[in-house]
Amino acid sequence: MRANNSQDRNDRVGLIVALSLFVLALFVLFPLLYTVATSLMSAEEMLSGRPHLIPERPTLANYAKALEAAPLVRFVENSAIVSVAVTVGQLITASLAAYAFAFLRFPGRNLLFFVYLSTMMIPWEVAIIPNYLTVVRLEWLDTYQGLIVPFLANAFGVFLLRQAFLQIPKDVLDAAKIDGASHFWTYARIALPTARPAIATLGVYTFLVTWNMYLWPLIITSDEKMRTVQIGVGMLQFQEFSEWNVVLAGIVIVLLPSLAVLIFGLRSLIGGLTAGALKG
Amino acid sequence: MLSSEAVRPEAGRPEAKRDVGRHRLPIRRGEAWTALLFLLPSLVIFTVFLFYPFFSSIYLSLHLTDPRGRVVEYVGTDNYIRILTDPYFLGSLKTTGLFALYTVPTTIVLALIAAFLSRQVRRGQAGIRFVYALPMAVSVGTGAVIWGLLFNPSVGLLNAGLHALGLGPVFWLSDPKWALFSVSLMTVWLNFGFAYIVLVGGMEAIPEELYESARLDGAGLWSLFRFIVLPLLSPHLFFLLVVSVIGALQAFGQIHLLTQGGPMNATNVYVYNLYLEAFRDYRFGTGSAMALVLFALVLVLTLAQFRVLEKRVHYQ
């Protein structure tokens, strides 16, 4: 009797769990499913009759139109160049700094580390006006360097990688030292390979954050050729043709690269992002 | 030449071996030079694009500037007095507060439920995680366009859904009573992926044995959540709270694309207001004053969260 009761109760709990998961998944997925579905419909189909999610006569015509209507490929290229450059640059600057903070002794180390950490408290907007003026003075408006260089260092990365470096067993480092290895060798051959999971986390995270950047590219680019995806897509909806199905086809196209990065990088993101802040 | 020698202080030098036993030795000159070299790239970037602008913002905020950003005259604290007595600015402050209040707790609670429940599922973990993490791949630009269409009063699906339920059309973005709610709804969706990733990472760090033993003791789902998961997840929740509050104060893209601060300033959040001041009206002095007030707000709020909540956070 008792066993039966608890079985019932388990079933009911299981049902509630499944239902809640389903509702939440619907909330997350619905806008995206809607985007994909509508991008496959003709304008007539979308506007005639009741709204529906499954296209009756799926067509790729909107994709062709979207690619014609706006230099989408160019936008994607721009974003890819900027995101890859920022990611690689940040990995280099952050890992070098992290190595210094983790293993090198120098005067003012703790103070400087504190200064680095406190930069995480400065919202980037605080720097945006002087940075804009700097970029104007350097004549970097509408250039890749204007989009890339200001983001080549980030304290979060330094912090995350320092934590990862500190996990390296001391014997390994001592052995390298006894062998007379230089710090640069130790950095490149021991620290970097050992911290590969943290580097992957930081890389995926930085790529996505840069890919999704909005305010800075909006301010410093005006030439359509230099627009990044996010600004370009925003402009799509204001354009005269403003056929929704075409706009959404454009959205699907520009979503693909970041989706790919998420698919391959999700494993690194989970648990990795907070490893620096919350352990050790 | 001297410095290039100094950057490889131990390479192949006989002293390196003797140094092993002398760990306590304070600081060797060579090591300090190496450190400088390792730190130089990030130091240069920080100096040019973070430290200098920070002080430059302070300087600009005390001056009147021309539209090209050149200082015209010293005005003392006038810029601060002007913005702090400007009803428009104060309104944007209140709007930002409401926006944070609508979005931050909602996102964290929903992500917490998703992270906790998705661990209860035995199969298909990878797929479930991918679905919930999806908004992380959607940027504010693309997200705003998608939701802009969902919100569309005539062709949008949200109103079609309401219509099917026999409810009247809602002017999601053009009704001042609804606009902030609508923008918040979109923002919760957008930030859900990141929050979920952080919390699921925290759930993973909870040892399986702890979980199993609680279950063997007959703990139900609620007590598992209340007595095991919630305390052990508190560092992640705290981290998420601090990061999310800062993020909410910086919201910009969705406002720029969906409402332009309207209708009737109902969604005129802080950074949007700052953007108009500096990059539409080219008033860099008052714009900088706004930026620094934002910095002060972030600082105070973050420190306050540390003071009030950190004691309750249970670090392993």
XYZ file of C-alpha atoms in Angstrom:
596
model
C 0.000 0.000 0.000
C 2.711 2.389 1.055
C 4.904 1.444 -1.836
C 2.035 2.090 -4.165
C 1.463 5.526 -2.696
C 5.055 6.567 -3.063
C 5.023 5.179 -6.586
C 2.036 7.414 -7.339
C 3.770 10.338 -5.777
C 6.909 9.696 -7.808
C 4.870 9.545 -10.981
C 3.191 12.803 -10.156
C 6.502 14.520 -9.358
C 7.979 13.126 -12.558
C 5.060 14.536 -14.493
C 5.485 17.977 -12.936
C 9.221 17.930 -13.688
C 8.623 16.943 -17.292
C 5.891 19.526 -17.722
C 7.961 22.365 -16.278
C 10.932 21.416 -18.439
C 8.680 21.358 -21.457
C 7.158 24.782 -20.767
C 10.587 26.325 -20.216
C 11.942 24.696 -23.362
C 8.974 26.087 -25.274
C 9.712 29.577 -23.965
C 13.325 29.285 -25.107
C 12.678 27.574 -28.414
C 9.521 29.243 -29.621
C 11.045 32.491 -30.949
C 13.720 30.513 -32.783
C 11.343 27.934 -34.243
C 9.127 30.786 -35.336
C 12.088 32.465 -37.026
C 13.087 29.368 -38.951
C 9.491 28.509 -39.896
C 8.636 32.009 -41.101
C 11.850 32.278 -43.082
C 10.684 29.259 -45.077
C 7.250 30.705 -45.900
C 6.305 33.010 -48.705
C 4.932 36.411 -47.704
C 1.520 35.426 -49.033
C 1.418 32.301 -46.934
C 2.440 34.176 -43.806
C -0.146 36.898 -44.196
C -3.024 34.788 -45.422
C -5.165 32.839 -43.028
C -4.310 31.901 -39.494
C -0.753 32.149 -38.181
C 0.870 28.748 -38.211
C 4.283 27.267 -37.532
C 4.665 24.584 -40.167
C 5.153 26.003 -43.662
C 2.687 24.568 -46.165
C 4.948 25.156 -49.155
C 8.486 25.595 -47.813
C 10.670 27.810 -49.986
C 14.234 29.056 -49.881
C 13.397 32.149 -51.934
C 13.649 34.405 -48.884
C 17.246 33.357 -48.320
C 18.182 34.332 -51.847
C 16.396 37.653 -51.423
C 18.028 38.342 -48.065
C 21.474 37.766 -49.520
C 20.647 40.160 -52.363
C 19.025 42.840 -50.259
C 21.901 43.381 -47.860
C 25.604 42.537 -47.887
C 24.950 39.840 -45.296
C 28.009 37.835 -46.226
C 30.133 40.932 -45.763
C 28.560 41.557 -42.334
C 29.303 37.989 -41.306
C 32.870 38.317 -42.589
C 33.391 41.535 -40.622
C 32.063 40.006 -37.439
C 34.136 36.879 -37.966
C 37.345 38.862 -38.491
C 36.694 41.029 -35.436
C 35.611 38.156 -33.184
C 38.489 35.868 -34.100
C 41.047 38.664 -33.713
C 39.680 39.767 -30.351
C 39.483 36.179 -29.114
C 43.017 35.269 -30.134
C 44.360 38.593 -28.855
C 42.650 38.273 -25.511
C 43.869 34.716 -25.081
C 47.440 35.893 -25.646
C 47.367 38.999 -23.444
C 45.383 37.272 -20.701
C 47.533 34.142 -20.573
C 50.756 36.174 -20.471
C 49.471 38.382 -17.663
C 48.015 35.395 -15.845
C 51.390 33.657 -15.975
C 53.089 36.700 -14.450
C 50.536 36.922 -11.645
C 50.658 33.197 -10.983
C 54.391 32.438 -11.085
C 56.574 35.514 -11.195
C 57.650 37.592 -8.251
C 57.924 41.297 -8.827
C 57.398 44.429 -6.773
C 53.783 45.567 -6.523
C 52.380 42.258 -7.723
C 49.428 42.173 -5.349
C 48.594 45.813 -5.910
C 48.670 45.408 -9.682
C 46.549 42.281 -9.510
C 44.039 44.219 -7.453
C 44.059 47.000 -10.064
C 43.428 44.431 -12.803
C 40.581 42.903 -10.827
C 39.008 46.260 -10.153
C 38.804 46.982 -13.882
C 36.034 44.406 -13.929
C 33.998 46.895 -11.914
C 34.333 49.637 -14.505
C 31.413 49.345 -16.893
C 32.732 49.765 -20.403
C 30.325 52.650 -20.956
C 32.421 54.761 -18.611
C 35.275 54.631 -21.078
C 33.204 54.901 -24.214
C 33.300 58.673 -24.794
C 37.088 59.090 -24.443
C 37.601 55.893 -26.433
C 35.417 57.250 -29.195
C 37.464 60.458 -29.202
C 40.692 58.415 -29.230
C 39.501 56.377 -32.177
C 38.495 59.552 -34.010
C 41.938 61.025 -33.372
C 43.668 57.862 -34.600
C 41.415 57.933 -37.657
C 40.210 54.459 -36.798
C 36.511 55.044 -37.499
C 35.200 52.410 -39.907
C 38.293 50.239 -39.533
C 38.956 46.779 -38.201
C 41.552 48.052 -35.762
C 38.956 50.402 -34.285
C 36.668 47.434 -33.698
C 39.405 45.137 -32.404
C 42.207 46.867 -30.522
C 40.232 48.353 -27.587
C 39.085 44.833 -26.634
C 42.413 43.040 -26.776
C 42.713 42.831 -23.002
C 40.186 41.807 -20.403
C 40.661 41.264 -16.693
C 38.139 38.436 -16.546
C 40.387 36.359 -18.775
C 43.467 37.137 -16.680
C 41.612 36.066 -13.578
C 40.219 32.876 -15.095
C 43.561 31.737 -16.515
C 45.490 32.633 -13.375
C 43.217 30.313 -11.412
C 43.837 27.581 -13.985
C 47.619 28.091 -13.889
C 47.647 27.865 -10.103
C 46.266 24.315 -10.387
C 49.441 23.152 -12.124
C 51.301 20.811 -9.760
C 54.346 22.408 -8.214
C 56.628 19.447 -9.038
C 56.022 19.960 -12.730
C 57.078 23.583 -12.484
C 60.059 22.781 -10.282
C 61.214 20.121 -12.693
C 61.157 22.628 -15.526
C 63.044 25.072 -13.389
C 65.731 22.521 -12.521
C 66.085 21.744 -16.203
C 66.896 25.395 -16.661
C 63.773 26.206 -18.643
C 63.101 29.872 -19.302
C 59.812 31.382 -18.194
C 58.712 31.758 -21.766
C 59.332 28.067 -22.369
C 57.444 27.136 -19.223
C 54.598 29.395 -20.294
C 54.342 27.976 -23.797
C 55.104 24.320 -23.090
C 53.687 23.745 -19.630
C 51.244 26.441 -18.572
C 49.301 26.811 -21.830
C 48.826 23.089 -22.584
C 47.835 22.308 -19.007
C 45.267 25.086 -18.920
C 43.671 24.021 -22.194
C 40.151 23.591 -20.731
C 40.187 27.101 -19.235
C 41.545 28.499 -22.489
C 38.724 26.813 -24.398
C 36.165 28.291 -22.004
C 37.607 31.765 -22.331
C 37.885 31.456 -26.094
C 34.279 30.392 -26.626
C 32.999 33.016 -24.211
C 35.044 35.853 -25.702
C 34.050 34.876 -29.220
C 30.336 34.928 -28.408
C 30.527 38.176 -26.439
C 32.450 39.886 -29.241
C 30.194 38.471 -31.935
C 27.230 39.901 -30.038
C 28.712 43.339 -29.353
C 26.360 46.147 -30.247
C 27.022 49.634 -28.861
C 30.672 50.076 -29.880
C 30.292 48.976 -33.534
C 27.175 51.130 -33.755
C 29.116 54.196 -32.687
C 32.313 53.780 -34.654
C 31.062 52.397 -37.964
C 28.922 54.269 -40.463
C 30.159 52.743 -43.712
C 27.914 49.851 -44.625
C 30.948 47.813 -45.671
C 32.312 47.918 -42.113
C 29.082 47.049 -40.306
C 29.130 43.977 -38.131
C 26.357 41.426 -38.218
C 24.473 42.822 -35.271
C 24.210 46.339 -36.641
C 23.571 45.101 -40.170
C 20.714 42.887 -39.059
C 19.204 45.695 -37.043
C 19.224 47.787 -40.183
C 17.483 45.067 -42.185
C 14.211 45.688 -40.436
C 14.279 49.384 -41.188
C 14.884 48.910 -44.857
C 12.124 49.748 -47.248
C 11.471 46.293 -48.563
C 10.901 45.142 -44.957
C 9.429 41.844 -45.947
C 9.409 40.010 -42.669
C 10.097 36.625 -44.185
C 13.209 37.984 -45.847
C 14.378 39.660 -42.634
C 13.990 36.392 -40.744
C 15.871 34.483 -43.430
C 18.672 36.993 -42.901
C 18.475 36.342 -39.175
C 18.851 32.594 -39.685
C 21.917 33.156 -41.869
C 23.680 35.313 -39.288
C 22.710 32.986 -36.429
C 24.519 30.028 -37.967
C 28.103 30.942 -37.000
C 27.352 31.652 -33.357
C 25.181 28.543 -33.162
C 28.091 26.493 -34.460
C 30.374 27.975 -31.812
C 27.822 27.212 -29.105
C 27.406 23.612 -30.273
C 31.134 22.975 -30.117
C 31.813 25.151 -27.106
C 28.927 24.482 -24.739
C 30.817 21.719 -22.966
C 33.667 24.167 -22.193
C 31.316 26.907 -21.063
C 29.466 24.782 -18.532
C 31.384 24.899 -15.297
C 34.298 26.699 -16.902
C 32.988 30.241 -16.685
C 32.803 30.362 -12.929
C 35.832 28.186 -12.263
C 38.009 31.246 -11.817
C 35.635 33.192 -9.654
C 34.310 30.478 -7.417
C 37.013 27.941 -6.754
C 40.403 28.269 -5.253
C 70.968 44.188 -25.206
C 70.881 44.218 -21.475
C 67.126 43.859 -21.346
C 67.014 41.004 -23.811
C 69.468 39.198 -21.558
C 67.270 40.008 -18.603
C 64.136 38.505 -20.070
C 65.629 35.057 -20.039
C 66.971 35.139 -16.567
C 67.317 31.433 -16.028
C 67.722 30.013 -19.470
C 70.754 27.836 -19.497
C 72.472 29.738 -16.748
C 74.324 27.764 -14.113
C 72.857 29.799 -11.228
C 69.428 28.435 -12.050
C 70.304 25.189 -10.344
C 71.586 26.834 -7.256
C 68.409 28.871 -6.954
C 66.289 25.822 -6.254
C 67.042 25.743 -2.597
C 66.537 29.448 -2.179
C 62.813 29.844 -2.637
C 62.570 32.540 -0.022
C 64.898 34.819 -1.905
C 62.868 38.041 -2.236
C 62.780 39.350 -5.768
C 65.319 38.847 -8.467
C 65.768 41.655 -10.930
C 65.544 39.387 -13.934
C 62.251 37.998 -12.800
C 60.774 41.481 -12.461
C 61.828 42.287 -16.028
C 60.280 39.062 -17.277
C 57.095 39.923 -15.433
C 57.021 43.332 -17.044
C 57.362 41.745 -20.453
C 54.547 39.296 -19.757
C 52.321 42.074 -18.466
C 53.141 44.646 -21.104
C 50.512 43.754 -23.740
C 47.585 43.868 -21.330
C 49.017 46.878 -19.497
C 49.242 48.880 -22.710
C 45.666 48.073 -23.731
C 44.324 48.770 -20.255
C 46.213 52.033 -20.048
C 45.060 53.351 -23.405
C 41.498 52.054 -23.450
C 40.529 51.832 -19.783
C 42.693 53.787 -17.343
C 43.259 56.832 -19.514
C 39.568 57.004 -20.546
C 38.516 56.646 -16.938
C 40.478 59.724 -15.904
C 39.668 61.476 -19.133
C 35.967 60.946 -18.357
C 36.460 62.655 -15.007
C 38.215 65.543 -16.736
C 35.556 65.851 -19.447
C 32.756 65.693 -16.908
C 34.057 68.900 -15.338
C 34.126 70.761 -18.638
C 31.983 72.065 -21.412
C 32.995 70.549 -24.762
C 32.386 71.341 -28.388
C 30.801 68.727 -30.674
C 34.246 67.442 -31.618
C 35.056 66.683 -28.020
C 37.397 69.594 -27.429
C 37.220 71.253 -24.062
C 35.720 74.750 -24.166
C 35.665 75.786 -20.547
C 35.847 74.519 -17.005
C 32.406 74.322 -15.418
C 33.134 72.540 -12.138
C 30.295 70.339 -10.987
C 27.708 72.034 -13.202
C 27.349 68.989 -15.439
C 26.600 66.771 -12.448
C 24.115 69.275 -11.031
C 22.464 69.536 -14.407
C 21.927 65.828 -14.894
C 20.961 65.148 -11.278
C 18.241 67.790 -11.416
C 17.064 66.816 -14.887
C 13.686 65.045 -14.621
C 14.448 63.260 -17.870
C 17.643 61.791 -16.414
C 15.992 60.911 -13.111
C 13.205 59.263 -15.065
C 15.729 57.122 -16.913
C 17.247 56.146 -13.574
C 13.886 54.938 -12.334
C 13.197 53.103 -15.597
C 16.543 51.317 -15.333
C 15.778 50.298 -11.754
C 12.419 48.863 -12.801
C 14.043 47.129 -15.755
C 16.584 45.468 -13.446
C 13.812 44.510 -11.041
C 11.735 42.916 -13.806
C 14.562 41.099 -15.543
C 17.202 39.978 -13.014
C 15.128 37.941 -10.515
C 12.947 36.476 -13.270
C 15.919 35.297 -15.314
C 17.705 33.796 -12.320
C 14.634 31.987 -10.971
C 13.701 30.529 -14.368
C 17.275 29.441 -15.056
C 17.510 27.933 -11.571
C 14.362 25.884 -12.138
C 15.634 24.741 -15.531
C 19.093 23.857 -14.190
C 17.728 21.930 -11.196
C 15.059 20.041 -13.074
C 17.205 19.216 -16.067
C 19.586 17.379 -13.745
C 16.719 15.111 -12.699
C 16.419 13.805 -16.224
C 18.476 10.698 -16.814
C 18.712 10.652 -20.577
C 19.291 13.263 -23.254
C 21.266 15.611 -21.000
C 23.318 17.055 -23.844
C 20.254 17.858 -25.923
C 18.387 19.412 -23.008
C 21.353 21.580 -22.137
C 21.789 22.734 -25.678
C 18.158 23.807 -25.912
C 18.272 25.826 -22.706
C 21.639 27.378 -23.550
C 20.485 28.465 -27.004
C 19.785 32.147 -26.261
C 23.479 32.484 -25.393
C 24.172 32.251 -29.137
C 21.583 34.904 -29.964
C 22.830 38.439 -29.806
C 20.864 41.415 -28.679
C 20.642 42.578 -32.313
C 19.167 39.401 -33.756
C 17.079 38.775 -30.643
C 15.527 42.226 -30.886
C 14.566 41.741 -34.518
C 12.932 38.374 -33.784
C 10.980 39.703 -30.815
C 10.128 42.878 -32.691
C 8.192 40.710 -35.099
C 6.595 38.617 -32.343
C 5.453 41.868 -30.721
C 4.126 43.296 -33.980
C 0.486 44.217 -33.228
C -0.938 43.129 -36.576
C 1.174 40.226 -37.871
C 2.875 39.211 -34.620
C 2.187 35.800 -33.160
C 1.737 37.047 -29.592
C -1.396 38.944 -30.469
C -2.572 36.086 -32.661
C -2.263 33.856 -29.590
C -4.177 36.314 -27.435
C -6.835 36.583 -30.114
C -7.269 32.818 -30.110
C -7.898 33.044 -26.360
C -10.460 35.757 -26.989
C -8.275 38.538 -25.611
C -7.883 41.921 -27.203
C -4.776 43.076 -28.995
C -1.936 44.393 -26.841
C 0.269 47.127 -28.250
C 3.375 45.570 -26.790
C 5.880 48.202 -27.787
C 3.778 51.272 -28.471
C 1.654 51.293 -25.312
C 3.570 53.088 -22.517
C 2.016 50.717 -19.986
C 3.348 47.634 -21.789
C 6.594 48.714 -23.438
C 8.954 48.195 -20.493
C 7.321 44.865 -19.717
C 7.743 43.744 -23.325
C 11.378 44.787 -23.508
C 11.969 43.012 -20.187
C 10.313 39.833 -21.453
C 12.643 39.818 -24.438
C 15.628 40.476 -22.163
C 14.750 37.606 -19.825
C 14.685 35.328 -22.847
C 17.985 36.717 -24.112
C 19.829 36.337 -20.790
C 18.344 32.967 -19.909
C 21.030 31.020 -21.772
C 23.948 32.555 -19.889
C 22.239 32.190 -16.502
C 21.443 28.560 -17.275
C 25.034 27.807 -18.286
C 26.395 29.297 -15.048
C 23.895 27.444 -12.840
C 24.160 24.105 -14.606
C 27.922 24.393 -14.137
C 27.279 24.896 -10.434
C 24.930 21.921 -10.301
C 27.610 19.795 -11.865
C 30.060 20.716 -9.115
C 27.726 19.196 -6.500
C 29.091 15.719 -5.776
C 26.859 12.927 -6.991
C 27.269 11.018 -3.680
C 25.735 13.868 -1.740
C 22.826 13.730 -4.045
C 22.408 9.990 -3.842
C 22.672 9.846 -0.076
C 20.015 12.539 0.277
C 17.813 10.522 -2.022
C 18.386 7.324 -0.068
C 17.364 9.205 3.058
C 14.066 9.737 1.293
C 14.499 13.404 0.527
C 11.905 14.621 -1.929
C 12.590 16.945 -4.781
C 11.816 20.014 -2.713
C 14.085 19.142 0.221
C 16.819 18.119 -2.199
C 16.526 21.576 -3.698
C 16.134 23.460 -0.437
C 18.775 21.724 1.683
C 21.367 20.466 -0.784
C 21.235 22.362 -4.045
C 20.384 25.859 -2.873
C 23.166 26.154 -0.260
C 25.790 24.561 -2.502
C 24.739 26.655 -5.451
C 24.795 29.913 -3.506
C 28.206 31.046 -4.793
C 26.991 30.632 -8.361
C 23.737 32.408 -7.608
C 25.620 35.243 -5.991
C 28.009 35.551 -8.923
C 25.066 35.519 -11.315
C 23.218 38.160 -9.316
C 26.160 40.573 -9.296
C 26.882 40.062 -12.993
C 23.195 40.328 -13.958
C 22.579 43.543 -12.043
C 25.584 45.141 -13.727
C 24.330 43.828 -17.076
C 20.836 45.236 -16.500
C 22.263 48.680 -15.771
C 24.071 48.492 -19.124
C 21.121 47.444 -21.304
C 21.163 49.238 -24.624
C 20.757 47.242 -27.853
C 17.200 45.992 -27.324
C 16.044 49.518 -26.449
C 17.792 51.021 -29.449
C 16.237 48.501 -31.818
C 12.783 48.001 -30.322
C 11.568 51.243 -28.783
C 14.164 54.030 -29.054
C 13.420 54.836 -25.437
C 9.743 55.423 -26.101
C 6.812 55.489 -25.985
C 6.745 58.583 -23.789
C 10.180 57.664 -22.379
C 8.722 54.480 -20.882
C 11.843 52.523 -21.877
C 14.441 55.275 -21.756
C 17.040 53.295 -19.816
C 20.311 54.701 -18.535
C 22.762 53.802 -21.272
C 20.274 54.702 -23.993
C 19.961 58.131 -22.414
C 23.756 58.361 -22.240
C 24.002 57.361 -25.892
C 21.613 60.133 -26.941
C 23.438 62.712 -24.858
C 26.892 61.857 -26.160
C 26.415 60.440 -29.634
C 23.278 62.157 -30.905
C 23.617 65.550 -29.194
C 27.421 65.453 -28.912
C 27.405 66.746 -25.350
C 30.466 64.891 -24.112
C 30.728 66.793 -20.815
C 27.323 65.832 -19.469
C 27.672 62.459 -21.185
C 30.845 61.792 -19.197
C 29.145 62.914 -16.001
C 26.424 60.343 -16.712
C 29.028 57.662 -17.362
C 30.694 58.353 -14.026
C 27.400 58.337 -12.147
C 26.803 54.932 -13.742
C 30.204 53.802 -12.508
C 29.370 55.010 -8.993
C 26.040 53.182 -9.116
C 27.645 49.932 -10.239
C 30.268 50.249 -7.526
C 27.781 50.958 -4.743
C 25.371 48.238 -5.836
C 28.125 45.646 -6.173
C 29.639 46.478 -2.794
C 26.169 46.461 -1.231
C 25.471 43.012 -2.636
C 28.771 41.793 -1.251
C 28.044 43.227 2.197
C 24.474 42.042 2.466
C 24.658 38.691 0.740
C 28.158 37.362 0.916
C 27.739 36.214 4.504
C 24.942 33.952 3.376
C 26.952 32.450 0.589
C 28.231 29.016 1.407
C 31.623 28.440 -0.184
C 32.809 24.871 -0.373
